[in-house]
Short mmCIF file of C-alpha atoms and ligand atoms in Angstrom, two decimals:
data_model
loop_
_atom_site.label_atom_id
_atom_site.label_comp_id
_atom_site.label_asym_id
_atom_site.label_seq_id
_atom_site.Cartn_x
_atom_site.Cartn_y
_atom_site.Cartn_z
CA MET A 813 -45.08 115.76 129.74
CA SER A 814 -48.71 116.82 130.66
CA LEU A 815 -49.03 120.25 129.92
CA LYS A 816 -50.84 121.20 132.65
CA ARG A 817 -49.03 122.77 134.82
CA PRO A 818 -47.80 121.26 138.33
CA THR A 819 -48.44 121.30 141.80
CA TRP A 820 -45.34 122.78 143.80
CA ILE A 821 -45.51 121.55 146.83
CA PRO A 822 -42.26 123.80 148.67
CA VAL A 823 -40.19 121.56 151.36
CA VAL A 824 -36.83 122.46 153.42
CA THR A 825 -34.61 120.03 155.02
CA ALA A 826 -31.41 120.39 157.08
CA LEU A 827 -28.01 119.14 156.35
CA ILE A 828 -27.58 119.14 160.71
CA ARG A 829 -24.03 118.73 160.47
CA LYS A 830 -21.98 117.75 163.45
CA GLY A 831 -18.23 117.54 163.01
CA SER A 832 -17.87 115.78 159.43
CA LYS A 833 -20.96 114.21 159.43
CA VAL A 834 -24.42 115.15 158.24
CA LEU A 835 -27.52 113.89 160.44
CA VAL A 836 -30.24 111.60 158.28
CA GLY A 837 -33.49 109.72 159.78
CA GLN A 838 -35.38 107.06 158.76
CA ARG A 839 -38.84 107.42 157.24
CA PRO A 840 -41.76 106.11 159.02
CA LEU A 841 -43.26 103.65 157.88
CA GLY A 842 -47.26 104.91 156.58
CA HIS A 843 -45.28 107.78 155.21
CA SER A 844 -44.29 108.69 151.24
CA LEU A 845 -40.96 106.64 150.64
CA ALA A 846 -41.08 104.79 154.00
CA GLY A 847 -37.26 103.22 155.36
CA GLN A 848 -35.27 106.00 153.36
CA TRP A 849 -32.44 107.62 154.72
CA GLU A 850 -33.54 111.62 154.20
CA PHE A 851 -32.53 114.45 155.49
CA PRO A 852 -35.33 115.95 158.60
CA GLY A 853 -37.80 118.21 157.14
CA GLY A 854 -40.82 118.92 155.76
CA LYS A 855 -43.39 120.66 153.75
CA ILE A 856 -43.69 124.55 154.30
CA GLU A 857 -46.97 125.20 155.92
CA ARG A 858 -49.33 128.60 154.82
CA GLY A 859 -48.02 131.96 156.22
CA GLU A 860 -44.37 130.38 157.73
CA LEU A 861 -41.02 131.98 156.00
CA PRO A 862 -38.69 128.72 154.64
CA GLU A 863 -36.88 129.14 158.02
CA GLU A 864 -40.14 129.23 160.24
CA ALA A 865 -40.88 125.77 158.80
CA LEU A 866 -37.30 123.77 159.16
CA ALA A 867 -37.05 125.50 162.57
CA ARG A 868 -40.71 123.78 163.78
CA GLU A 869 -39.97 120.33 161.51
CA LEU A 870 -37.18 120.47 163.56
CA ARG A 871 -38.81 120.59 166.80
CA GLU A 872 -41.20 118.78 166.57
CA GLU A 873 -39.59 116.12 164.74
CA LEU A 874 -35.89 116.43 166.61
CA ALA A 875 -36.47 118.14 169.84
CA ILE A 876 -34.01 120.60 168.82
CA GLU A 877 -34.15 124.30 168.48
CA ALA A 878 -32.22 125.37 165.80
CA ASP A 879 -30.61 127.89 164.58
CA ILE A 880 -30.95 127.81 160.37
CA GLY A 881 -28.22 128.49 158.47
CA THR A 882 -27.32 129.81 155.24
CA LEU A 883 -29.22 128.92 151.93
CA LYS A 884 -27.15 126.34 150.35
CA LEU A 885 -28.88 124.36 147.11
CA ALA A 886 -32.47 123.47 145.98
CA SER A 887 -33.48 120.64 143.95
CA THR A 888 -37.04 120.13 141.90
CA HIS A 889 -38.51 116.13 141.66
CA PHE A 890 -42.12 115.13 140.17
CA PHE A 891 -44.42 112.44 141.12
CA GLY A 892 -47.06 113.13 138.15
CA ASP A 893 -48.51 116.36 137.60
CA THR A 894 -47.34 117.08 141.28
CA GLY A 895 -43.26 119.14 141.70
CA ILE A 896 -41.88 119.87 144.78
CA MET A 897 -39.31 121.64 145.14
CA ILE A 898 -36.98 120.86 148.03
CA ILE A 899 -34.39 123.61 149.75
CA PHE A 900 -31.45 122.53 151.30
CA TYR A 901 -30.45 124.85 154.30
CA ASP A 902 -27.27 124.63 157.21
CA VAL A 903 -27.74 124.15 160.50
CA HIS A 904 -24.56 124.11 162.85
CA PHE A 905 -25.50 125.34 166.10
CA TRP A 906 -29.70 124.62 167.76
CA LYS A 907 -30.38 123.51 171.54
CA GLY A 908 -31.25 119.91 172.14
CA GLU A 909 -29.36 116.63 172.22
CA VAL A 910 -31.30 115.35 168.14
CA LYS A 911 -33.88 112.53 169.27
CA ALA A 912 -35.57 110.18 166.92
CA VAL A 913 -39.63 111.87 168.15
CA HIS A 914 -40.66 111.51 164.42
CA HIS A 915 -38.39 108.41 162.71
CA MET A 916 -37.94 104.72 162.67
CA ASP A 917 -33.56 106.18 163.56
CA LEU A 918 -31.68 108.80 163.18
CA ARG A 919 -27.99 108.03 161.78
CA TRP A 920 -24.79 110.38 161.61
CA VAL A 921 -22.98 109.13 158.74
CA GLU A 922 -19.74 110.53 157.09
CA PRO A 923 -20.96 112.07 153.19
CA GLN A 924 -20.02 109.50 151.85
CA GLU A 925 -21.24 107.37 153.35
CA LEU A 926 -24.83 108.62 151.81
CA ARG A 927 -24.01 106.54 148.62
CA SER A 928 -23.93 103.10 150.37
CA LEU A 929 -28.45 104.33 151.67
CA PRO A 930 -31.64 104.25 150.06
CA ILE A 931 -32.68 108.30 149.77
CA PRO A 932 -34.95 109.92 148.29
CA ASP A 933 -34.83 109.59 143.97
CA ALA A 934 -34.36 114.18 144.97
CA ASN A 935 -31.78 113.43 146.45
CA LYS A 936 -30.21 111.50 144.50
CA LYS A 937 -29.99 113.13 141.88
CA ILE A 938 -27.79 116.08 143.30
CA LEU A 939 -25.80 113.92 145.69
CA ASP A 940 -22.74 115.22 143.62
CA ARG A 941 -24.00 118.67 144.59
CA ILE A 942 -24.17 117.47 148.48
CA THR A 943 -21.02 116.06 148.69
CA VAL A 944 -19.45 118.59 147.97
CA LEU A 945 -21.55 120.54 149.49
CA LEU A 946 -20.84 118.56 153.11
CA GLU A 947 -16.62 118.28 152.28
CA ASN A 948 -16.17 121.99 152.15
P1 LIG B 274 -45.91 111.92 152.75
O1 LIG B 274 -44.77 112.57 151.39
O2 LIG B 274 -47.51 113.30 152.22
O3 LIG B 274 -45.93 111.24 153.33
O4 LIG B 274 -45.38 113.08 154.54
P2 LIG B 274 -45.01 113.37 155.40
O5 LIG B 274 -45.38 114.52 155.86
O6 LIG B 274 -44.39 112.19 155.18
O7 LIG B 274 -43.80 114.88 154.42
P3 LIG B 274 -43.49 115.45 154.89
O8 LIG B 274 -43.82 116.68 154.81
O9 LIG B 274 -41.37 115.24 155.08
O10 LIG B 274 -42.92 116.12 152.99
C1 LIG B 274 -41.51 116.19 152.56
C2 LIG B 274 -41.73 115.85 151.15
O11 LIG B 274 -40.78 115.35 150.54
C3 LIG B 274 -42.01 113.95 150.75
O12 LIG B 274 -43.13 113.70 150.50
C4 LIG B 274 -41.08 113.49 150.80
C5 LIG B 274 -39.56 114.37 149.57
N1 LIG B 274 -37.95 114.56 150.51
C6 LIG B 274 -37.27 114.47 149.58
N2 LIG B 274 -36.33 114.22 150.10
C7 LIG B 274 -36.82 115.39 151.10
C8 LIG B 274 -36.00 114.98 152.56
O13 LIG B 274 -34.37 114.69 152.15
N3 LIG B 274 -35.91 115.41 153.13
C9 LIG B 274 -37.06 115.47 153.35
N4 LIG B 274 -37.91 115.62 154.46
N5 LIG B 274 -38.90 115.50 152.63
C10 LIG B 274 -37.80 114.88 151.56
#
């Protein structure tokens, strides 16, 4: 454990729901965690509120205008001295059809299917909580 205080990167992600399914996107080549299935979202930029950042990311990555819902849970993960703090929001309503503008592929999956997909470690460690949230 390093004595140096971590640098924190705040990340916002969306649990985009359609019936019992949730949307995941496959991270593109040339990015960290390439090929893994993530919840759409990204880093909060200077001056943005979390909900504004998430709405922007969903516009850029999926070409939708999303209505950002309730804050559901958060997770932390460390890469050496850098920590990411991921904040998850529910998204039930949006305008437009989701398009893989940024991801290699998009899939609507049942919560239990998340167990058999390669997903980021930051999500794996809270997968039980994510699954319970999605099933209720
Ligand atoms: P990077 O990581 O430097 O290649 O940058 P980007 O632009 O690919 O990363 P971005 O903006 O998606 O930032 C999200 C960071 O959070 C990235 O390091 C991956 C990590 N992460 C872990 N789980 C998730 C997730 O479910 N969704 C998203 N969007 N990011 C996640």
